[in-house]
Every structure is written in structure tokens, then in C-alpha cells.
Tab-separated table of C-alpha atoms in Angstrom:
chain	number	residue	atom	x	y	z
A	1	UNK	CA	5.105	-53.307	-73.709
A	2	UNK	CA	1.103	-52.558	-75.297
A	3	UNK	CA	0.527	-49.827	-77.239
A	4	UNK	CA	-2.402	-48.991	-74.786
A	5	UNK	CA	-0.063	-48.763	-71.747
A	6	UNK	CA	2.029	-46.139	-73.244
A	7	UNK	CA	-0.479	-44.000	-74.649
A	8	UNK	CA	-2.482	-42.136	-72.379
A	9	UNK	CA	-5.867	-41.873	-73.817
A	10	UNK	CA	-8.574	-40.911	-71.237
A	11	UNK	CA	-12.407	-41.106	-73.015
A	12	UNK	CA	-13.553	-38.269	-70.919
A	13	UNK	CA	-11.127	-35.587	-71.454
A	14	UNK	CA	-11.114	-36.341	-75.009
A	15	UNK	CA	-15.041	-36.346	-74.850
A	16	UNK	CA	-14.546	-32.719	-73.210
A	17	UNK	CA	-12.327	-31.344	-75.468
A	18	UNK	CA	-14.063	-32.757	-78.483
A	19	UNK	CA	-17.311	-30.840	-77.509
A	20	UNK	CA	-16.081	-28.016	-77.084
A	21	UNK	CA	-14.186	-27.879	-80.219
A	22	UNK	CA	-18.303	-29.122	-81.368
A	23	UNK	CA	-18.898	-25.871	-79.885
A	24	UNK	CA	-16.377	-23.481	-81.640
A	25	UNK	CA	-16.653	-25.104	-84.422
A	26	UNK	CA	-20.876	-24.473	-83.862
A	27	UNK	CA	-20.396	-20.498	-83.514
A	28	UNK	CA	-17.600	-19.690	-85.495
A	29	UNK	CA	-19.379	-21.064	-88.739
A	30	UNK	CA	-21.726	-18.159	-89.150
A	31	UNK	CA	-19.404	-15.334	-88.264
A	32	UNK	CA	-17.214	-16.772	-91.655
A	33	UNK	CA	-20.764	-16.308	-93.713
A	34	UNK	CA	-20.140	-13.205	-94.882
A	35	UNK	CA	-16.613	-13.366	-95.381
A	36	UNK	CA	-16.504	-16.425	-97.924
A	37	UNK	CA	-19.384	-14.560	-100.085
A	38	UNK	CA	-17.163	-11.535	-100.566
A	39	UNK	CA	-14.302	-14.174	-101.720
A	40	UNK	CA	-16.705	-15.417	-103.994
A	41	UNK	CA	-16.878	-18.732	-101.959
A	42	UNK	CA	-20.515	-19.012	-102.434
A	43	UNK	CA	-23.495	-21.146	-104.482
A	44	UNK	CA	-26.749	-20.836	-105.142
A	45	UNK	CA	-29.302	-24.011	-103.746
A	46	UNK	CA	-30.627	-25.089	-107.124
A	47	UNK	CA	-33.820	-27.263	-105.041
A	48	UNK	CA	-34.604	-23.324	-104.102
A	49	UNK	CA	-36.652	-20.695	-105.963
A	50	UNK	CA	-34.979	-17.819	-103.391
A	51	UNK	CA	-31.733	-17.275	-104.989
A	52	UNK	CA	-30.091	-16.436	-102.415
A	53	UNK	CA	-26.011	-16.817	-101.900
A	54	UNK	CA	-25.378	-20.067	-99.468
A	55	UNK	CA	-21.296	-20.036	-98.213
A	56	UNK	CA	-19.150	-22.071	-99.872
A	57	UNK	CA	-16.212	-24.553	-98.449
A	58	UNK	CA	-16.943	-24.283	-94.710
A	59	UNK	CA	-15.484	-27.012	-94.146
A	60	UNK	CA	-12.357	-26.008	-93.621
A	61	UNK	CA	-13.508	-24.211	-90.772
A	62	UNK	CA	-14.661	-27.598	-89.333
A	63	UNK	CA	-11.397	-29.516	-90.208
A	64	UNK	CA	-9.425	-26.456	-89.343
A	65	UNK	CA	-10.623	-26.696	-85.908
A	66	UNK	CA	-10.850	-30.901	-85.730
A	67	UNK	CA	-6.981	-30.368	-86.315
A	68	UNK	CA	-6.583	-28.050	-83.661
A	69	UNK	CA	-8.058	-30.195	-80.916
A	70	UNK	CA	-6.209	-32.937	-82.013
A	71	UNK	CA	-3.506	-31.084	-81.598
A	72	UNK	CA	-4.670	-29.830	-78.200
A	73	UNK	CA	-5.078	-33.326	-77.047
A	74	UNK	CA	-1.138	-34.557	-78.275
A	75	UNK	CA	-0.259	-33.123	-75.024
A	76	UNK	CA	-2.341	-34.803	-72.835
A	77	UNK	CA	-1.836	-37.927	-74.728
A	78	UNK	CA	1.983	-38.440	-73.826
A	79	UNK	CA	1.971	-36.019	-70.586
A	80	UNK	CA	3.627	-38.810	-68.989
A	81	UNK	CA	6.626	-38.680	-70.959
A	82	UNK	CA	6.535	-34.376	-71.163
A	83	UNK	CA	6.503	-34.978	-67.113
A	84	UNK	CA	9.299	-37.107	-66.703
A	85	UNK	CA	6.585	-38.982	-64.664
A	86	UNK	CA	7.364	-42.916	-66.180
A	87	UNK	CA	10.846	-44.785	-66.955
A	88	UNK	CA	9.157	-46.082	-70.330
A	89	UNK	CA	10.989	-45.851	-73.487
A	90	UNK	CA	8.807	-43.151	-75.568
A	91	UNK	CA	6.732	-44.231	-78.216
A	92	UNK	CA	8.520	-43.101	-81.191
A	93	UNK	CA	6.536	-45.329	-83.490
A	94	UNK	CA	3.530	-44.763	-82.595
A	95	UNK	CA	3.695	-41.417	-82.005
A	96	UNK	CA	4.916	-41.033	-85.768
A	97	UNK	CA	1.836	-42.710	-86.533
A	98	UNK	CA	-0.184	-40.465	-84.722
A	99	UNK	CA	1.477	-37.073	-86.566
A	100	UNK	CA	1.643	-38.972	-90.124
A	101	UNK	CA	-2.028	-39.593	-89.749
A	102	UNK	CA	-2.878	-35.724	-89.247
A	103	UNK	CA	-0.585	-34.966	-91.775
A	104	UNK	CA	-2.693	-37.060	-94.142
A	105	UNK	CA	-5.557	-35.297	-92.982
A	106	UNK	CA	-3.918	-32.026	-93.443
A	107	UNK	CA	-3.076	-32.621	-97.091
A	108	UNK	CA	-6.894	-33.964	-97.900
A	109	UNK	CA	-8.187	-30.352	-96.257
A	110	UNK	CA	-5.970	-28.516	-98.486
A	111	UNK	CA	-6.750	-30.763	-101.416
A	112	UNK	CA	-10.407	-30.143	-101.300
A	113	UNK	CA	-10.192	-26.302	-100.307
A	114	UNK	CA	-7.968	-26.240	-103.583
A	115	UNK	CA	-10.582	-28.000	-105.088
A	116	UNK	CA	-13.012	-25.045	-103.746
A	117	UNK	CA	-11.079	-22.502	-104.721
A	118	UNK	CA	-9.597	-23.553	-107.856
A	119	UNK	CA	-12.325	-26.026	-109.431
A	120	UNK	CA	-9.265	-29.097	-109.857
A	121	UNK	CA	-9.804	-31.397	-113.028
A	122	UNK	CA	-11.092	-35.051	-112.432
A	123	UNK	CA	-7.702	-36.632	-113.211
A	124	UNK	CA	-6.451	-34.427	-110.727
A	125	UNK	CA	-8.772	-35.478	-108.206
A	126	UNK	CA	-7.621	-38.720	-108.917
A	127	UNK	CA	-4.301	-38.471	-108.534
A	128	UNK	CA	-3.681	-36.380	-105.104
A	129	UNK	CA	-5.957	-38.281	-102.737
A	130	UNK	CA	-3.246	-40.931	-103.287
A	131	UNK	CA	-0.117	-38.298	-102.895
A	132	UNK	CA	-2.530	-37.158	-99.759
A	133	UNK	CA	-1.799	-40.755	-98.250
A	134	UNK	CA	1.376	-41.645	-98.585
A	135	UNK	CA	2.882	-40.685	-95.606
A	136	UNK	CA	0.383	-42.741	-93.819
A	137	UNK	CA	1.328	-45.586	-95.768
A	138	UNK	CA	5.134	-44.875	-95.402
A	139	UNK	CA	4.738	-44.826	-91.516
A	140	UNK	CA	2.598	-47.954	-91.451
A	141	UNK	CA	5.234	-49.822	-93.636
A	142	UNK	CA	8.394	-48.854	-91.607
A	143	UNK	CA	6.253	-49.358	-88.328
A	144	UNK	CA	4.063	-52.280	-89.083
A	145	UNK	CA	4.066	-53.589	-92.550
A	146	UNK	CA	1.616	-56.249	-92.630
A	147	UNK	CA	-0.271	-57.101	-96.035
A	148	UNK	CA	-2.173	-60.260	-95.575
A	149	UNK	CA	-6.198	-59.949	-95.744
A	150	UNK	CA	-8.352	-62.574	-93.605
A	151	UNK	CA	-10.734	-64.158	-96.422
A	152	UNK	CA	-14.574	-64.054	-95.441
A	153	UNK	CA	-15.609	-67.741	-94.273
A	154	UNK	CA	-17.475	-68.424	-97.241
A	155	UNK	CA	-14.347	-68.652	-99.205
A	156	UNK	CA	-11.973	-69.977	-96.946
A	157	UNK	CA	-12.397	-73.416	-98.433
A	158	UNK	CA	-11.521	-72.409	-101.547
A	159	UNK	CA	-8.518	-69.835	-100.640
A	160	UNK	CA	-7.743	-70.596	-97.454
A	161	UNK	CA	-7.872	-68.554	-93.867
A	162	UNK	CA	-5.504	-65.383	-95.740
A	163	UNK	CA	-4.379	-63.852	-98.715
A	164	UNK	CA	-0.455	-61.852	-98.686
A	165	UNK	CA	-1.200	-59.048	-101.018
A	166	UNK	CA	2.279	-56.972	-101.078
A	167	UNK	CA	2.487	-54.341	-102.538
A	168	UNK	CA	-0.486	-54.716	-103.767
A	169	UNK	CA	-2.082	-53.813	-100.470
A	170	UNK	CA	-0.627	-50.482	-100.665
A	171	UNK	CA	-2.021	-50.194	-104.240
A	172	UNK	CA	-5.667	-50.680	-102.643
A	173	UNK	CA	-5.118	-48.585	-99.814
A	174	UNK	CA	-4.156	-45.252	-102.164
A	175	UNK	CA	-7.016	-46.342	-104.425
A	176	UNK	CA	-9.585	-46.307	-100.514
A	177	UNK	CA	-8.282	-42.546	-100.166
A	178	UNK	CA	-9.556	-41.952	-103.696
A	179	UNK	CA	-12.788	-43.701	-103.382
A	180	UNK	CA	-13.241	-42.332	-99.742
A	181	UNK	CA	-12.583	-39.031	-100.762
A	182	UNK	CA	-15.120	-39.144	-104.281
A	183	UNK	CA	-17.964	-41.135	-102.719
A	184	UNK	CA	-18.731	-38.570	-100.221
A	185	UNK	CA	-17.916	-35.181	-102.739
A	186	UNK	CA	-20.354	-36.972	-105.764
A	187	UNK	CA	-23.342	-36.984	-103.615
A	188	UNK	CA	-22.921	-33.046	-102.535
A	189	UNK	CA	-26.597	-31.220	-103.608
A	190	UNK	CA	-29.035	-32.180	-101.140
A	191	UNK	CA	-28.989	-30.121	-97.409
A	192	UNK	CA	-27.149	-32.543	-94.869
A	193	UNK	CA	-25.992	-35.553	-98.169
A	194	UNK	CA	-22.350	-35.107	-97.388
A	195	UNK	CA	-22.121	-34.557	-94.043
A	196	UNK	CA	-25.018	-37.045	-92.588
A	197	UNK	CA	-23.225	-39.399	-94.250
A	198	UNK	CA	-20.123	-38.895	-93.014
A	199	UNK	CA	-21.230	-38.724	-89.663
A	200	UNK	CA	-23.340	-41.733	-89.551
A	201	UNK	CA	-20.038	-43.893	-91.136
A	202	UNK	CA	-17.969	-42.295	-88.289
A	203	UNK	CA	-20.637	-42.612	-85.827
A	204	UNK	CA	-21.281	-46.484	-86.443
A	205	UNK	CA	-16.643	-47.371	-86.507
A	206	UNK	CA	-17.129	-45.062	-83.337
A	207	UNK	CA	-19.713	-47.999	-81.271
A	208	UNK	CA	-17.791	-50.327	-82.760
A	209	UNK	CA	-14.504	-49.090	-81.251
A	210	UNK	CA	-16.299	-48.724	-77.631
A	211	UNK	CA	-17.970	-52.364	-78.105
A	212	UNK	CA	-13.805	-53.744	-78.379
A	213	UNK	CA	-12.198	-51.966	-75.895
A	214	UNK	CA	-12.513	-54.895	-73.734
A	215	UNK	CA	-10.807	-56.863	-76.175
A	216	UNK	CA	-7.199	-57.419	-76.865
A	217	UNK	CA	-6.866	-55.460	-79.770
A	218	UNK	CA	-8.114	-52.147	-77.831
A	219	UNK	CA	-5.309	-50.105	-78.426
A	220	UNK	CA	-6.162	-49.845	-81.396
A	221	UNK	CA	-9.680	-48.943	-81.028
A	222	UNK	CA	-8.420	-45.795	-78.715
A	223	UNK	CA	-6.341	-45.234	-81.359
A	224	UNK	CA	-9.223	-45.135	-83.527
A	225	UNK	CA	-11.574	-43.182	-81.154
A	226	UNK	CA	-8.728	-40.607	-80.663
A	227	UNK	CA	-9.512	-39.334	-84.334
A	228	UNK	CA	-13.279	-40.105	-84.405
A	229	UNK	CA	-14.359	-38.441	-81.325
A	230	UNK	CA	-13.195	-34.909	-81.779
A	231	UNK	CA	-14.669	-35.470	-85.901
A	232	UNK	CA	-17.978	-36.595	-84.455
A	233	UNK	CA	-18.541	-33.139	-82.603
A	234	UNK	CA	-16.879	-30.537	-84.883
A	235	UNK	CA	-18.992	-32.724	-88.305
A	236	UNK	CA	-22.358	-32.923	-85.999
A	237	UNK	CA	-22.110	-28.530	-85.450
A	238	UNK	CA	-21.128	-28.446	-88.997
A	239	UNK	CA	-24.728	-30.532	-89.757
A	240	UNK	CA	-26.860	-28.213	-87.882
A	241	UNK	CA	-25.956	-25.574	-90.481
A	242	UNK	CA	-26.088	-27.927	-93.564
A	243	UNK	CA	-29.410	-29.264	-92.929
A	244	UNK	CA	-32.292	-28.675	-94.572
A	245	UNK	CA	-33.119	-25.137	-95.054
A	246	UNK	CA	-28.869	-25.368	-95.378
A	247	UNK	CA	-27.174	-21.727	-94.277
A	248	UNK	CA	-23.856	-23.196	-94.871
A	249	UNK	CA	-22.056	-25.761	-97.723
A	250	UNK	CA	-19.342	-27.821	-96.793
A	251	UNK	CA	-17.490	-27.181	-100.261
A	252	UNK	CA	-14.854	-30.240	-101.061
């Protein structure tokens, strides 16, 4: 039984719930403005002479609403099993992958907010993202454990069709979590740049997923869209407030 037959995924339903999450994000962020400033979670836009206090770390609002939307979609995703409308065994491995992904996202969200509040040192920023990716890597090891990579066509005459990396694959994925988070965070300083590039990257992946839904790996692309659709809507709402002239800063 393939994954897409076991996981109920409705793109219209997911899009509807995600749009609701995006609208909620758009209306909630301004309401937390004064609260963040009173908690000393604010900064001053160095590119402007006004000196107005701009609330920071508002990305945590977006992250929390994203998680809320993702949690709300879980009962709909597995509704056939919860309502006992199918005799197919419950897809435990796929469910664990979903929960592990949300756990890793929650850990990264907590780390980013802690960095805003505690101003963590760089050595902590390099270590903690790798630790946050451990639940996802452990679940991948237990359920899949495929560690080969496909060699680009131009190099196949030299290296063959694929290379088995073994444990180095997990080291690479752990370091990739460090790179991705800091590559976004390090470009902060220009209104809309952090959030904008995240939105462009997510949108490009979502387009690729949508174009691949008719292929043999459609179940993987559906799984990807489960996270990307609510991420796109909530991030777009944050970008509206972060666009020049920025009313909020997303923080770390």
C-alpha cells in the first residue's frame, strides 16, 4: 500500500485551513506590537533616521500559528482511521515521520526565540540546530535509512550512478540544518529580505511538488506540501508587516 493511499491529503482543504492561518497571522501580529516592546523585544531600524522602536522576534507568532495549523490538519489527514472507515492498518511509520518533523520545527522555533531573548553565542547557534534535527534523523534512520546520493550526469563516467555515504549522510544532514538556519538569519538587516527569501524558496519547492503530483513519487510531494502550504500563507502574512517600511522584525 503506497503512502498516498494511506495518508488522506486534500490540497483544497489544506489550502483553506492555511489561508485561515495566514489571515489570523496578519491580524494577530499588530496586536502583539506593544507587548513585545514592553518586554524589551524591540530594535531600531538602522537604515532609517526616525528611531522608532520596532518589535522583534515576531517570527515566533508566525511559527506558533504555523504549528497550530499543522496540528489542526492531523485529524483530517488521518480521519479515515480515527472514524474507523477503513480496514487498512494505521500508517504508523508515516505518522511518526509527521510528528518528528513537527517536533524538529518546534525545537528550531524555540531555539530562535531563545536566541532573541538570551542573545546566544555563535558556538551555541552552530550546535543547537544539529541537536534539533536529531528527532527527524532518527525517524529517517528507523523508517527509511537510504543514504545513497545520485551523481550528476556529467560525473557519472567517473563516480558511477550513485554513491553510498553511510553515516556521512546523517552528518551532512545535521550540518545542513545549521547552514539553512544561519544562511537565512545572517542576511537580516534589510526590510523583507529574511522573510522574502524564505517565501521564494518555499514557493519554488511547492511549485516543484505540484508539478510532480502525477509522478511515481507523488506521495513524497504530497507530504512536502503538507508543510509548505501553511508555511507559505503564514510567512506571506509576516512579509506584509516586514516589507519596507518595516513595522516588525522577524527575529531569529
